[in-house]
Structures are given as C-alpha cells and as structure tokens.
Tab-separated table of C-alpha atoms in Angstrom:
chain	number	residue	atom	x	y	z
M	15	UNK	CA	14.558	-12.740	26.460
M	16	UNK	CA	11.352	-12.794	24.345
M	17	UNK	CA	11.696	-14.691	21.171
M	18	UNK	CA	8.669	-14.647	18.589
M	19	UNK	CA	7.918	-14.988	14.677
M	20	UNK	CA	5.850	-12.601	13.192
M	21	UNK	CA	4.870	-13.332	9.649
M	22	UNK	CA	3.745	-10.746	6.491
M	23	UNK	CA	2.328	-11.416	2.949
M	24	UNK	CA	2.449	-9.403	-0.030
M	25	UNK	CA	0.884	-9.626	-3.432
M	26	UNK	CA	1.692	-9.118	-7.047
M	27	UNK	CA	-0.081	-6.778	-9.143
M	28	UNK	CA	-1.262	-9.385	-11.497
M	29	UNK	CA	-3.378	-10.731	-7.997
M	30	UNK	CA	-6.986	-10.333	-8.798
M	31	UNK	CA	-7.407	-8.572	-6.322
M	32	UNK	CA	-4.828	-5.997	-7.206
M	33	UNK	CA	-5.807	-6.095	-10.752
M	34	UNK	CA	-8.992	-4.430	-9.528
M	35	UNK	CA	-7.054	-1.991	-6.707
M	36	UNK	CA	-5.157	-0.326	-10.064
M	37	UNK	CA	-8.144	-0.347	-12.483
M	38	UNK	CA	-10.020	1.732	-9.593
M	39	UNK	CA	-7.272	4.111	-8.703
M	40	UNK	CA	-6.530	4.114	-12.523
M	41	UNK	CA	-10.012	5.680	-12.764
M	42	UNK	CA	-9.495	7.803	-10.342
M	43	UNK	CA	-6.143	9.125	-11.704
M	44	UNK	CA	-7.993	10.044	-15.137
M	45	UNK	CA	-11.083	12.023	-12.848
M	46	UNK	CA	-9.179	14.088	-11.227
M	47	UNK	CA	-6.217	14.859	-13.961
M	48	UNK	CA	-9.342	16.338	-15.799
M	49	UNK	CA	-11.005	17.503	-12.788
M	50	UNK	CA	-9.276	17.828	-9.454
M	51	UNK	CA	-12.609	18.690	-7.800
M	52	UNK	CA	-13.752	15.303	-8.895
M	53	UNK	CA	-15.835	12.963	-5.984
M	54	UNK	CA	-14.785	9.228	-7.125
M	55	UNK	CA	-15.781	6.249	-4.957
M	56	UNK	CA	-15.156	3.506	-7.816
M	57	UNK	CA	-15.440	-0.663	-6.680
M	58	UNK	CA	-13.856	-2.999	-9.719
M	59	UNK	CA	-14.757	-6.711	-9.798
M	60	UNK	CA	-12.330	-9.271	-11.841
M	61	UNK	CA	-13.969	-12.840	-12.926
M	62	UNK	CA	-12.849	-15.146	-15.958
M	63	UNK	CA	-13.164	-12.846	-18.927
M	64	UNK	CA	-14.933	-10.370	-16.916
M	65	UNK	CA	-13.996	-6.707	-15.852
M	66	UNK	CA	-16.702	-4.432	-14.093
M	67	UNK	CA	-16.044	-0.588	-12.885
M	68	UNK	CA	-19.411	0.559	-10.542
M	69	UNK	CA	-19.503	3.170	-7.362
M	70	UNK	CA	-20.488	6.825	-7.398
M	71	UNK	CA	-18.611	9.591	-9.637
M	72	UNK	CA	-19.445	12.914	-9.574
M	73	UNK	CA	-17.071	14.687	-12.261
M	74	UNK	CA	-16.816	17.145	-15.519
M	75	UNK	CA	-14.345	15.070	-16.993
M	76	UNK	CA	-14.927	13.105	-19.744
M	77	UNK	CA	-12.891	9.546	-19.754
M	78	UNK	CA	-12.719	6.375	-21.744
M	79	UNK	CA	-13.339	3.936	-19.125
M	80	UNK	CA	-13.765	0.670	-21.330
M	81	UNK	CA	-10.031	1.958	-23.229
M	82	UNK	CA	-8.917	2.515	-19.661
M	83	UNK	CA	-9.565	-0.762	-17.942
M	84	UNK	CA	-8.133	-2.670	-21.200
M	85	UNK	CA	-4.737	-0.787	-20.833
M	86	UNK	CA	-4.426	-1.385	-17.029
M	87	UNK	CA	-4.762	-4.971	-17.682
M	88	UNK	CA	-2.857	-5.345	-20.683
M	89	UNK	CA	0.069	-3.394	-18.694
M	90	UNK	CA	0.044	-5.890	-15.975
M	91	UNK	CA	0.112	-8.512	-18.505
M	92	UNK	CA	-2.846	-10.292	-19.173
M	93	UNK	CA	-2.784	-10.316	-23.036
M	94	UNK	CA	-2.081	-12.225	-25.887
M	95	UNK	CA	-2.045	-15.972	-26.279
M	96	UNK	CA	-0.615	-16.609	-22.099
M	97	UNK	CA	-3.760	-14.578	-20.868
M	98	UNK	CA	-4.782	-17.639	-19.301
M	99	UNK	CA	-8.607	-17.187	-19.519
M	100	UNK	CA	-8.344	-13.239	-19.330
M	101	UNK	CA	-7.467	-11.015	-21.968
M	102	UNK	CA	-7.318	-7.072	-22.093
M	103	UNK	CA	-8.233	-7.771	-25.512
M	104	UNK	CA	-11.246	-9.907	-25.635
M	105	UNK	CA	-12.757	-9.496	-22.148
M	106	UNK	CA	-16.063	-7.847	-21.510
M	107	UNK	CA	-15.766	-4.257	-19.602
M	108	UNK	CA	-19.104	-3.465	-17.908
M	109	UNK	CA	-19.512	0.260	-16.702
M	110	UNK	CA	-21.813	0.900	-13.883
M	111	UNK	CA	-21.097	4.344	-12.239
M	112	UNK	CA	-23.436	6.515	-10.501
M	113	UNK	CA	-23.567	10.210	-9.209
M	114	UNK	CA	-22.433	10.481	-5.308
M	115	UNK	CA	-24.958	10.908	-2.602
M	116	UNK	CA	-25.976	14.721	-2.453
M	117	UNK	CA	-26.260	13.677	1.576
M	118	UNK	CA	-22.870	13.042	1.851
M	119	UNK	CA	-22.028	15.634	-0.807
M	120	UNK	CA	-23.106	18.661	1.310
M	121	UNK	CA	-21.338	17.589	4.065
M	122	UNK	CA	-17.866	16.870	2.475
M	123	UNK	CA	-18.333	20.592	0.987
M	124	UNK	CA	-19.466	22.370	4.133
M	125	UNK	CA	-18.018	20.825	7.344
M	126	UNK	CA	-20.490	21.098	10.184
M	127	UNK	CA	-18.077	22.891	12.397
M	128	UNK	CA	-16.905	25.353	9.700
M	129	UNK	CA	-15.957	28.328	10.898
M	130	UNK	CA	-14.354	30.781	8.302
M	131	UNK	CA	-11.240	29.193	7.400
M	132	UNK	CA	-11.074	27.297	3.985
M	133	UNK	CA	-9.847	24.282	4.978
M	134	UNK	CA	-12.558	24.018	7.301
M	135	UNK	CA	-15.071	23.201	4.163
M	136	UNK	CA	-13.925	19.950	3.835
M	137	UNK	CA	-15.745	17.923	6.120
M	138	UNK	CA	-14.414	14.318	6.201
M	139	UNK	CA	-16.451	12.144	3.991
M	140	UNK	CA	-17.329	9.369	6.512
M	141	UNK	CA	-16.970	8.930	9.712
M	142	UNK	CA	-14.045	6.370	10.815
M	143	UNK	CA	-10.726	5.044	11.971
M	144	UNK	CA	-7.627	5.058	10.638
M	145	UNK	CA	-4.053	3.945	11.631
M	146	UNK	CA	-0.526	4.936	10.455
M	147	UNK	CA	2.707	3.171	11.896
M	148	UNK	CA	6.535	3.326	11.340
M	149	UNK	CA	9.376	1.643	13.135
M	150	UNK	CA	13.183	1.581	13.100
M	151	UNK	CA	13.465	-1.739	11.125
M	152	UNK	CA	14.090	-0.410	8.073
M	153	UNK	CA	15.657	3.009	6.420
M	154	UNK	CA	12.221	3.192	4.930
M	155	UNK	CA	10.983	3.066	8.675
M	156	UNK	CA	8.522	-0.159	7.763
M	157	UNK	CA	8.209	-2.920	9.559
M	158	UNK	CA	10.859	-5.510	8.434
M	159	UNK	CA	8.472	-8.267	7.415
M	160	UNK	CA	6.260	-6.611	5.127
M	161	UNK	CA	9.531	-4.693	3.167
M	162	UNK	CA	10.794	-8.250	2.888
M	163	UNK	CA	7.458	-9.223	1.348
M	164	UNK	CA	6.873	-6.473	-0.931
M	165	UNK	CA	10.771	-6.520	-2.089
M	166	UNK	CA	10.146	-10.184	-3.704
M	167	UNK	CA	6.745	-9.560	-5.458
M	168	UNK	CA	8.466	-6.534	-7.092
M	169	UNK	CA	11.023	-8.192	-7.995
M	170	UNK	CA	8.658	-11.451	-9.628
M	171	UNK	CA	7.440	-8.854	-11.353
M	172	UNK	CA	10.926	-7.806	-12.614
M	173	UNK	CA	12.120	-10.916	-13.894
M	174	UNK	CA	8.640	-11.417	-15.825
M	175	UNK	CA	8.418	-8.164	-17.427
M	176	UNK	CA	12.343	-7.879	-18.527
M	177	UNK	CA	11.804	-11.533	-19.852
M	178	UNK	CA	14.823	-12.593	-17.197
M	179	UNK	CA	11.985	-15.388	-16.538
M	180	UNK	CA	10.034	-16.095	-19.727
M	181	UNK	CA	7.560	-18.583	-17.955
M	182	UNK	CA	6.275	-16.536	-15.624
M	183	UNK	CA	2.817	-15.473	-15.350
M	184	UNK	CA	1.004	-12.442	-13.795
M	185	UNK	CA	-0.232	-14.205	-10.344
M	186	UNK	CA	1.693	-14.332	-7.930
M	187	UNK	CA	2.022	-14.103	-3.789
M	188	UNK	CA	5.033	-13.590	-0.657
M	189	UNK	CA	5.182	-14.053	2.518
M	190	UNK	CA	8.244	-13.316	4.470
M	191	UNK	CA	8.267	-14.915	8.461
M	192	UNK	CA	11.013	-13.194	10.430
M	193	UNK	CA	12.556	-13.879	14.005
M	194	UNK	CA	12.598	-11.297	17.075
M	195	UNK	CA	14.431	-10.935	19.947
M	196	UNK	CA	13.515	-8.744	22.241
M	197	UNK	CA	11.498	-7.164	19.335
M	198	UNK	CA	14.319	-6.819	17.495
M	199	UNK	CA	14.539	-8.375	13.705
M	200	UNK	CA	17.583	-11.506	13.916
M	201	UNK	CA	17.010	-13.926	11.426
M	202	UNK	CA	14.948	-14.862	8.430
M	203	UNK	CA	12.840	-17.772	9.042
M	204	UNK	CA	10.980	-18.589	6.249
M	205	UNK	CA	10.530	-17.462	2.355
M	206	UNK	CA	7.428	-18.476	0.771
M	207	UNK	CA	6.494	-18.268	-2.915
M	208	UNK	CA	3.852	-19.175	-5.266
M	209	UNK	CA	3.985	-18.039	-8.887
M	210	UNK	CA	1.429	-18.543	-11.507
M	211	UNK	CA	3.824	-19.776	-14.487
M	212	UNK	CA	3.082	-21.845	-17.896
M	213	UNK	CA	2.595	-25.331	-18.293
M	214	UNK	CA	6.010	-26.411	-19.249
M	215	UNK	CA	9.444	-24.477	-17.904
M	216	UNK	CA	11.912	-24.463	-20.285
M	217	UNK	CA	10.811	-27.270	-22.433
M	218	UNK	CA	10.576	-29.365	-19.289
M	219	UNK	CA	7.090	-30.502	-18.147
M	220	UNK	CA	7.657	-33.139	-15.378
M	221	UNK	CA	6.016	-31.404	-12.582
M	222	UNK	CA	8.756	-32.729	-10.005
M	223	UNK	CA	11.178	-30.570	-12.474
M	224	UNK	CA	9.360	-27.830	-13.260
M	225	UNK	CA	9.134	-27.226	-9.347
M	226	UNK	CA	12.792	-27.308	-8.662
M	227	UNK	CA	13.717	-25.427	-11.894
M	228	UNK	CA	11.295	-22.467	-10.622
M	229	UNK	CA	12.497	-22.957	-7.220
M	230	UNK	CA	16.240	-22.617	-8.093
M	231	UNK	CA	14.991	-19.644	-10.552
M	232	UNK	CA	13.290	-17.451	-8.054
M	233	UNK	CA	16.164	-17.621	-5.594
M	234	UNK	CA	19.139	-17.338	-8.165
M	235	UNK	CA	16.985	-14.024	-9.565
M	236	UNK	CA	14.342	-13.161	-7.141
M	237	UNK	CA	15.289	-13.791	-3.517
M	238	UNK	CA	19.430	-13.026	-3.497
M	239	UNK	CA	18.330	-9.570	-5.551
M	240	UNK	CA	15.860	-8.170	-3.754
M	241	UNK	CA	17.693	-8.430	-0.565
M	242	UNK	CA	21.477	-7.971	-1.249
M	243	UNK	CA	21.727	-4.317	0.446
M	244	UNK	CA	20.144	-5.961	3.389
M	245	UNK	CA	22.367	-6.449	6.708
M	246	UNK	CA	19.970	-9.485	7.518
M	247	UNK	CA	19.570	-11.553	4.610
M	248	UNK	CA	18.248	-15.099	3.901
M	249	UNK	CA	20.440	-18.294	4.629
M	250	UNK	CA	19.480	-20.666	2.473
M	251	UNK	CA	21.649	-23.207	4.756
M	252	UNK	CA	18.980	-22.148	7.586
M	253	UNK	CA	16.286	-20.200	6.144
M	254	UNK	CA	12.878	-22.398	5.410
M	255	UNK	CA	12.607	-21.950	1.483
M	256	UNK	CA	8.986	-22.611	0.207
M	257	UNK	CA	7.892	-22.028	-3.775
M	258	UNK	CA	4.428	-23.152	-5.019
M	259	UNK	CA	3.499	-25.837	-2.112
M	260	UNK	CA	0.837	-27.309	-3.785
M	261	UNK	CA	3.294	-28.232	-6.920
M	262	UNK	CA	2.546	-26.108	-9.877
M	263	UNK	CA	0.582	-22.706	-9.969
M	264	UNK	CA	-0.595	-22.642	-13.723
M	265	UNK	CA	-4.226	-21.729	-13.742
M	266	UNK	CA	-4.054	-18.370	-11.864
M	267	UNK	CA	-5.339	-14.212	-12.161
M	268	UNK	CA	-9.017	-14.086	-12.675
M	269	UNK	CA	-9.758	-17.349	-14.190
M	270	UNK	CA	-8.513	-18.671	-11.037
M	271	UNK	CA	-10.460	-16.578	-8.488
M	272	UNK	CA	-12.379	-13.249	-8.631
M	273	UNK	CA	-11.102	-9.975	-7.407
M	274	UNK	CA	-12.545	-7.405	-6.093
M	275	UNK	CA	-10.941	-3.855	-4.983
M	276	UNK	CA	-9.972	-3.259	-1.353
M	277	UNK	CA	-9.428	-6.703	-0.381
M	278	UNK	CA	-5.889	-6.454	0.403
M	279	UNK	CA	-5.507	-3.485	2.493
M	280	UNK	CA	-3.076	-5.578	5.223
M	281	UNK	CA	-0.960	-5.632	1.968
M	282	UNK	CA	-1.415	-2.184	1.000
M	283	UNK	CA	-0.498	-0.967	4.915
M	284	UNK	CA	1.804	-2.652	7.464
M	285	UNK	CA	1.402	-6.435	6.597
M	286	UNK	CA	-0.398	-7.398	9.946
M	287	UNK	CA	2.154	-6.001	12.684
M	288	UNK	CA	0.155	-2.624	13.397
M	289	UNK	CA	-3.679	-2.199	13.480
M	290	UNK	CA	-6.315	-1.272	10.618
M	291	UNK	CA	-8.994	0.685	10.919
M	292	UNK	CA	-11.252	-1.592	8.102
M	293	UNK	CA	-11.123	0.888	5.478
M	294	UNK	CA	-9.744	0.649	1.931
M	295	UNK	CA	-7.645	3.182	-0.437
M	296	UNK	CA	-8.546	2.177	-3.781
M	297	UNK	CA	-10.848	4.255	-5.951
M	298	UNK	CA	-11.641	6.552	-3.259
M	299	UNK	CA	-10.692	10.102	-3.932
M	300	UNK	CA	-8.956	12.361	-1.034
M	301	UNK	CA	-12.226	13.701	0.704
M	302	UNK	CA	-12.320	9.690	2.035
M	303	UNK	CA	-10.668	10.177	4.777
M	304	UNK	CA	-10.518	6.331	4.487
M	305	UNK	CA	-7.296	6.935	2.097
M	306	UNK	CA	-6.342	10.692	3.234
M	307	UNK	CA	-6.190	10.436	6.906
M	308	UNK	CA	-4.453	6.894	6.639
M	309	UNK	CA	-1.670	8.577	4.628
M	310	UNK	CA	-1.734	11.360	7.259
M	311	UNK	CA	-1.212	8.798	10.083
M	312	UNK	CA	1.396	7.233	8.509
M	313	UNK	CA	3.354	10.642	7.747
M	314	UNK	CA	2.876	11.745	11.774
M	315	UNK	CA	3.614	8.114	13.096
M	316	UNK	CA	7.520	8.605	10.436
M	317	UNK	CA	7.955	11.898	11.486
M	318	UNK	CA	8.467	10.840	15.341
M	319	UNK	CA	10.520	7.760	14.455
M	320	UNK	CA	12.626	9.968	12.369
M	321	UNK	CA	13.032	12.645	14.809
M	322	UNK	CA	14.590	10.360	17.293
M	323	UNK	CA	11.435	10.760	19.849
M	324	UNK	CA	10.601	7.171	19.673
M	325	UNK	CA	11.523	3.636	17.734
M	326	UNK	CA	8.138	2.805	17.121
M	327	UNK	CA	5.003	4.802	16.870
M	328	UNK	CA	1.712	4.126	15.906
M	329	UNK	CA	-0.874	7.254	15.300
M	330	UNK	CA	-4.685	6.514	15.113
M	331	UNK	CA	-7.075	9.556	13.995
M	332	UNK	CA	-11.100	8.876	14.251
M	333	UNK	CA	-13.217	11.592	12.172
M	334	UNK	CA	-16.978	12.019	11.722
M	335	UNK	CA	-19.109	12.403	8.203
M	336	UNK	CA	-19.442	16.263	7.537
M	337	UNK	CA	-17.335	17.335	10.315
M	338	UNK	CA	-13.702	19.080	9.410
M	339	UNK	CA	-11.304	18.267	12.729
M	340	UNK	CA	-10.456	14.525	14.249
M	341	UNK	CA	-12.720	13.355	16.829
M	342	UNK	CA	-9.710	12.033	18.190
M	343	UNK	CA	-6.126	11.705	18.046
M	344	UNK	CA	-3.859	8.870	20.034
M	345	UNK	CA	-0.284	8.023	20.029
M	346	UNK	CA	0.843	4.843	21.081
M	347	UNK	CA	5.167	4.140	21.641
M	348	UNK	CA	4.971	0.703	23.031
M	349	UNK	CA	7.268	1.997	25.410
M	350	UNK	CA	9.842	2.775	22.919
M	351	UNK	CA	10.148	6.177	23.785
M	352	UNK	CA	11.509	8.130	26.443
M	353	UNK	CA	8.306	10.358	25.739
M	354	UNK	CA	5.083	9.800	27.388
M	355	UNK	CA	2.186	8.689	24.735
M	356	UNK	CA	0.162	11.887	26.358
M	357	UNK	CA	2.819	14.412	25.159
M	358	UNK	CA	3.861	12.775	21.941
M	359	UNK	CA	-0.076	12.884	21.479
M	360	UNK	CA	0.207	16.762	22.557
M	361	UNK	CA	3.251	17.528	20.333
M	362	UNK	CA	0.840	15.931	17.186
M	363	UNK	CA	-2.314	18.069	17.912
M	364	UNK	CA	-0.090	20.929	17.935
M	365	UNK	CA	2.332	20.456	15.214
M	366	UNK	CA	0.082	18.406	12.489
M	367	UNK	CA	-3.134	20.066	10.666
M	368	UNK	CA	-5.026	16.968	10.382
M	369	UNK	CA	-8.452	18.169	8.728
M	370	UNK	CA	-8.709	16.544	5.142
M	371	UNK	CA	-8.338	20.058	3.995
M	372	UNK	CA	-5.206	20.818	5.087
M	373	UNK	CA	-3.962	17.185	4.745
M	374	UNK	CA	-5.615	17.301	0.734
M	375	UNK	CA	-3.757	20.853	0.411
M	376	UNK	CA	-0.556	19.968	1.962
M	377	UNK	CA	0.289	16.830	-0.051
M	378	UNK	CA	-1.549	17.843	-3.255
M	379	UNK	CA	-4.087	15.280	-3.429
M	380	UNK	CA	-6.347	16.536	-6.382
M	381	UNK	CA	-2.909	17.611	-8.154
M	382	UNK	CA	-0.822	14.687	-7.878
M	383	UNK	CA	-2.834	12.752	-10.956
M	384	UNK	CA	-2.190	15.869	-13.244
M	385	UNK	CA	1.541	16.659	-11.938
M	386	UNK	CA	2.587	12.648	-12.751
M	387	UNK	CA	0.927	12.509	-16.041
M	388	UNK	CA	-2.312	10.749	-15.041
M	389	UNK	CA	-0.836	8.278	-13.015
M	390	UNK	CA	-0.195	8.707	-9.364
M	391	UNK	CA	-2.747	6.724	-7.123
M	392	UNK	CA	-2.459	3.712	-9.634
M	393	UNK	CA	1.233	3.278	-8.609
M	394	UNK	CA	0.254	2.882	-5.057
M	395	UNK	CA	-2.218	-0.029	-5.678
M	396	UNK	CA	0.303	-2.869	-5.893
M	397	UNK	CA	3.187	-3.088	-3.459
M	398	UNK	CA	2.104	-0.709	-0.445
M	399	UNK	CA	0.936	2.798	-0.298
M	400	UNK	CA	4.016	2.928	2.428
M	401	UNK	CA	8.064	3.046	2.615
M	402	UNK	CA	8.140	2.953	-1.192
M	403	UNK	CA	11.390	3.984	-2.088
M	404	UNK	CA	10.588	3.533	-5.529
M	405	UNK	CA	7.973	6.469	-5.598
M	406	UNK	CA	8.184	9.497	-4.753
M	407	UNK	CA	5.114	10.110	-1.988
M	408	UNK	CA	4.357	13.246	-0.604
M	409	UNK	CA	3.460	11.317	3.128
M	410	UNK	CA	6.689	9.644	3.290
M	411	UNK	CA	8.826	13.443	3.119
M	412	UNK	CA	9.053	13.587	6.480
M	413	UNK	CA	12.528	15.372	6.801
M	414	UNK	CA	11.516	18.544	7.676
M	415	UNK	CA	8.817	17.856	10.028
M	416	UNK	CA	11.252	15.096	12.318
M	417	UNK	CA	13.495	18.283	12.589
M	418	UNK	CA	10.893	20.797	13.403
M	419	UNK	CA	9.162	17.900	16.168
M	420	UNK	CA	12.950	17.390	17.221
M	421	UNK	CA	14.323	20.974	18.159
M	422	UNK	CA	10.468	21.309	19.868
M	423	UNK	CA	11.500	18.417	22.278
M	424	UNK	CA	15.067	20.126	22.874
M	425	UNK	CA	13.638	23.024	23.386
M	426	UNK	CA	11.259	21.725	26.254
M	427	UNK	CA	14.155	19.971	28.110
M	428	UNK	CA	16.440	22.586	27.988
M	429	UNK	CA	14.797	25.844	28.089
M	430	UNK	CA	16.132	28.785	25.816
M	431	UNK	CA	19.064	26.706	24.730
C-alpha cells in the first residue's frame, strides 16, 4: 500500500500578488465590455503606496484606468485608516500601456493555416503549452488539496468582510497537506494559516494571546465552516493545526512585499498535483492561448472524469504563434482508466474544437465581460480559475459533453446498441 502527503497552498485576494492578478483582469473586463475585439496583454506591479498598470492594449474603448485600479483595491480592502501602508485612496496609480505588436497582431487575425472557415482566423497568439486536469476527489472534480486550500482563504475573506472578525486584515495565505492511500484522499494532515491582522485583537496585545485568540478564531469560524459538507474533515484531536508560525502577521499586502501579476498561477490552477505549462491568465485577453487553451484543457480533462471514462485525466495542448489548430494534443489517465491514453487522445481530437476560435466562440470569451456587468475575468483572479462552485464558468459545464463522450464509448463496445 502506497502512503504519501501531498501538500497545496492558496492565497487571499488581498496577497500582493493577487491584488495585481484582479487589477489586470479588472482592466481587461472594462476593454472588452466596451470592445470585445479588444487585444489586452496588461502586467500590474504592487509596492508600498505604489500601483502600476503597463503591457500592450490595442482597443476603441475608452476607460478610467487610475478610477479603476483605486476601486479594485479599495474592494479588497485596502482603505481607510487599517490600509497598512497602502491606500486606494492616497496611493500613486502609474499608467504605462502600449499598442500590441502589429507582428503578432497579423498573425492572431490571420492564422497561417487558414483555410476558409472563420474560426480558422484566429491564430493562437503565442506559441506554448498548456495543461488542464480533473480528478474524482471532489464533486467539483479538483484535486482535494487545493479545494481544501482555496475553501479557507474564501472563507478568511468571509469573516473579514462581514465583520465576523473585525481584526483581520487583507493578507493572508493556506495551505492544506492531505494523506493518500493508494492515491486515494484519507486524512487531513495539516492546516496552515497566516493572516495579516491589527496590532492588538480584541483589546488584547500580548503577542502569546493574540496568537491563540486568532488561532481559536480561525478554527471556531474559518476551518469547521469551510469544510462541514465535507465527508473528510479536519480532526483537530489529530490534524497538525498551524496559524501565523512566526507569531503575529501585522505588517502585510504591499507594504510588506511587492506583487506583481501572474505569480501565482500554481494557485490559480491545480495547487502543484498536475503540471503547468509556465504561462499566466491574468490580463491576457482570449487570443492568449496562455489563458484560453488552459481553460480548454481543463474543460476536456472534466468532461472524461465526468463521463465515467477515467478517474483522473490530465489534457496537455501545445499551439504555435499565428497558427489556428494544436500542434499537439496528449491525454494522460495514470492508469485510471480502462481506456488507453491513445484513444482517449483520439476521442478528444474528434469530439473537442480546440482552435482559440472555436474555444473563444464556444465559451463567449469577448462576451462574458459585457454579459456579467463588466466583471467576469476579475472574479477568477483570486481563488482558482477552476472547480469554482461559486461562479458560474462556461469551462466547468461539462454535462453535456461527458454524455455525448459517454454514449461514443458505448457505442464502440457494443456496436448498434
């Protein structure tokens, strides 16, 4: 029997770096809800009483970036007199956009292998990797440790912004270590977190009591919430229970550390337990296949575990600058699946259109920002772009397509039936 712990992290969106993940999909929300056609590759860097916005637009909309940046922060909470060092108020917003490459323009509107059909004038917008994965750990179909991770920081985030924990502050961090059997989830391990917070805790400032008082907090209001519907849940008689190691966590956000966007992406993905193929999501619009073929993956990798083909799947797609259709495509079961990896490989190429075209047409990439009033890619950029029940993504509706991949495989085994 193999026995292992695999470990996962998560962020909250007061993390520098995931202050600067939601001002550049924030920007890129307001692009293309004026202009769906709009190119956006937009970096943000975070630094004590510092916010800068600089990449390449190309775009007829007109936006208020400077009022922009000041309500993203201000919604995560950096404002007033617990800023700590960065207020959406009083910090300085520097604006240094350019126009895109007209290389890498005419590529991304005429693929090189165009050859009549629309969607084959979207030519991916760099070349690349990119990796989607889902498993049976989870109804979500995420791997368990990371949905333990991200469940907590949400939930931090709760408790500060209903006021159920008035001392909390923006900055914050989880990590979740579970046991496997047989690569099967059995036990919680280890809890670990560390939450900026104010100086004193409920009038107490004895660092030795503001520790346990947090400590007892987070897992009276954090830890039992965010995981009562869970079969497996955390003993505290066994479980490892860790909050701020280092003993208090007040100086924190930006004036703590800089930020900068697309620094997280093992947060934003499958917290460590599947591969990456280097590239961000933030601020990039859908031509980036970077961000469009990742969702992709992820929707072909849940649509086998769903149908029942295979517990675990992970999908990799390659594409190259200019050119419409993957280079490559690769399924890997880990022997999960009573399906060879060649034909669940043949049943995507023939069941999934995976040129950006048809994957920006199918889940209404340029749309989305205009059909959620303004905000759809900014709601991705803290807590994972993947198994979010809380949101409703178009990559994560995989109903259909596990029934259609399902009845294909019946089909095959039983002829005519």
């Amino acid at each position: 029997m193999s026995r292992y712990v695999f470990t996962s992290e998560s962020v909250t969106e007061g993390h520098p770096d995931k202050i600067c993940d939601q001002v550049s999909d924030a920007v890129l929300d307001a692009l293309l809800a004026q202009d769906s056609t709009s190119r956006v590759a937009c970096e943000t860097v975070v630094n004590t009483g510092l916010c800068m916005i600089t990449g390449e637009v190309t775009s007829k909309a007109q936006v208020d970036f400077i009022h922009l940046v000041r309500d993203v922060i201000r919604d995560i909470g950096y404002s007033g007199a617990r800023a700590g060092g960065f207020d959406a108020t009083s910090c300085a917003v520097l604006v240094a956009l350019d126009q895109q490459s007209p290389d890498i323009a005419q590529g991304v509107d005429e693929a090189d292998d165009h050859e009549g059909d629309p969607l084959d004038k979207v030519g991916a917008g760099d070349q690349g990797i990119m990796f989607g994965y889902a498993c049976n750990e989870t109804p979500e179909l995420m791997p368990l440790p990371i949905s333990l991770a991200h469940r907590l920081a949400r939930r931090l985030a709760e408790v500060r912004h209903d006021g159920t924990l008035e001392y909390l502050l923006p900055d914050g961090k989880t990590q979740v270590s579970v046991v496997y059997e047989n690569d099967q989830p059995v036990a919680i391990d280890t809890i670990l977190i560390s939450t900026q917070h104010t100086a004193e805790v409920a009038g107490m400032s004895d660092e030795q009591e503001v520790r346990n008082r947090i400590s007892e907090d987070l897992w009276t209001h954090v830890v039992v919430p965010a995981t009562a519907d869970l079969l497996l849940k955390p003993d505290r008689a066994t479980c490892r229970y860790l909050v701020n190691p280092t003993g208090k966590f007040v100086v924190g956000g930006p004036q703590g550390d800089a930020g900068l966007t697309g620094r997280k992406i093992i947060v934003d993905t499958y917290g460590g337990y599947a591969r990456h193929g280097g590239g961000a999501f933030s601020g990039k619009d859908p031509t980036k296949v970077d961000r469009s073929a990742a969702y992709a993956a992820r929707y072909v990798a849940k649509a086998l575990v769903a149908s029942g083909l295979t517990n675990r799947a992970e999908v990799q797609l390659s594409y190259a600058i200019g050119v419409a259709k993957p280079v490559s495509i690769l399924v890997e079961s880990f022997g999960s699946s009573n399906v060879s990896n060649a034909e669940l490989t043949d049943l995507v190429q023939k069941h999934f259109d995976l040129r950006p075209g048809a994957i920006i047409e199918q889940f209404k990439l340029r749309e989305m920002p205009s059909i959620n009033g303004g905000r759809f890619y900014r709601d991705t950029a803290a807590y994972g772009h993947f198994g979010r029940p809380d949101l409703n993504l178009p990559w994560e509706e995989v109903s259909e397509k596990a029934a259609e991949l399902k009845q294909t495989e019946a089909n095959r085994i039983q002829p005519g039936a």
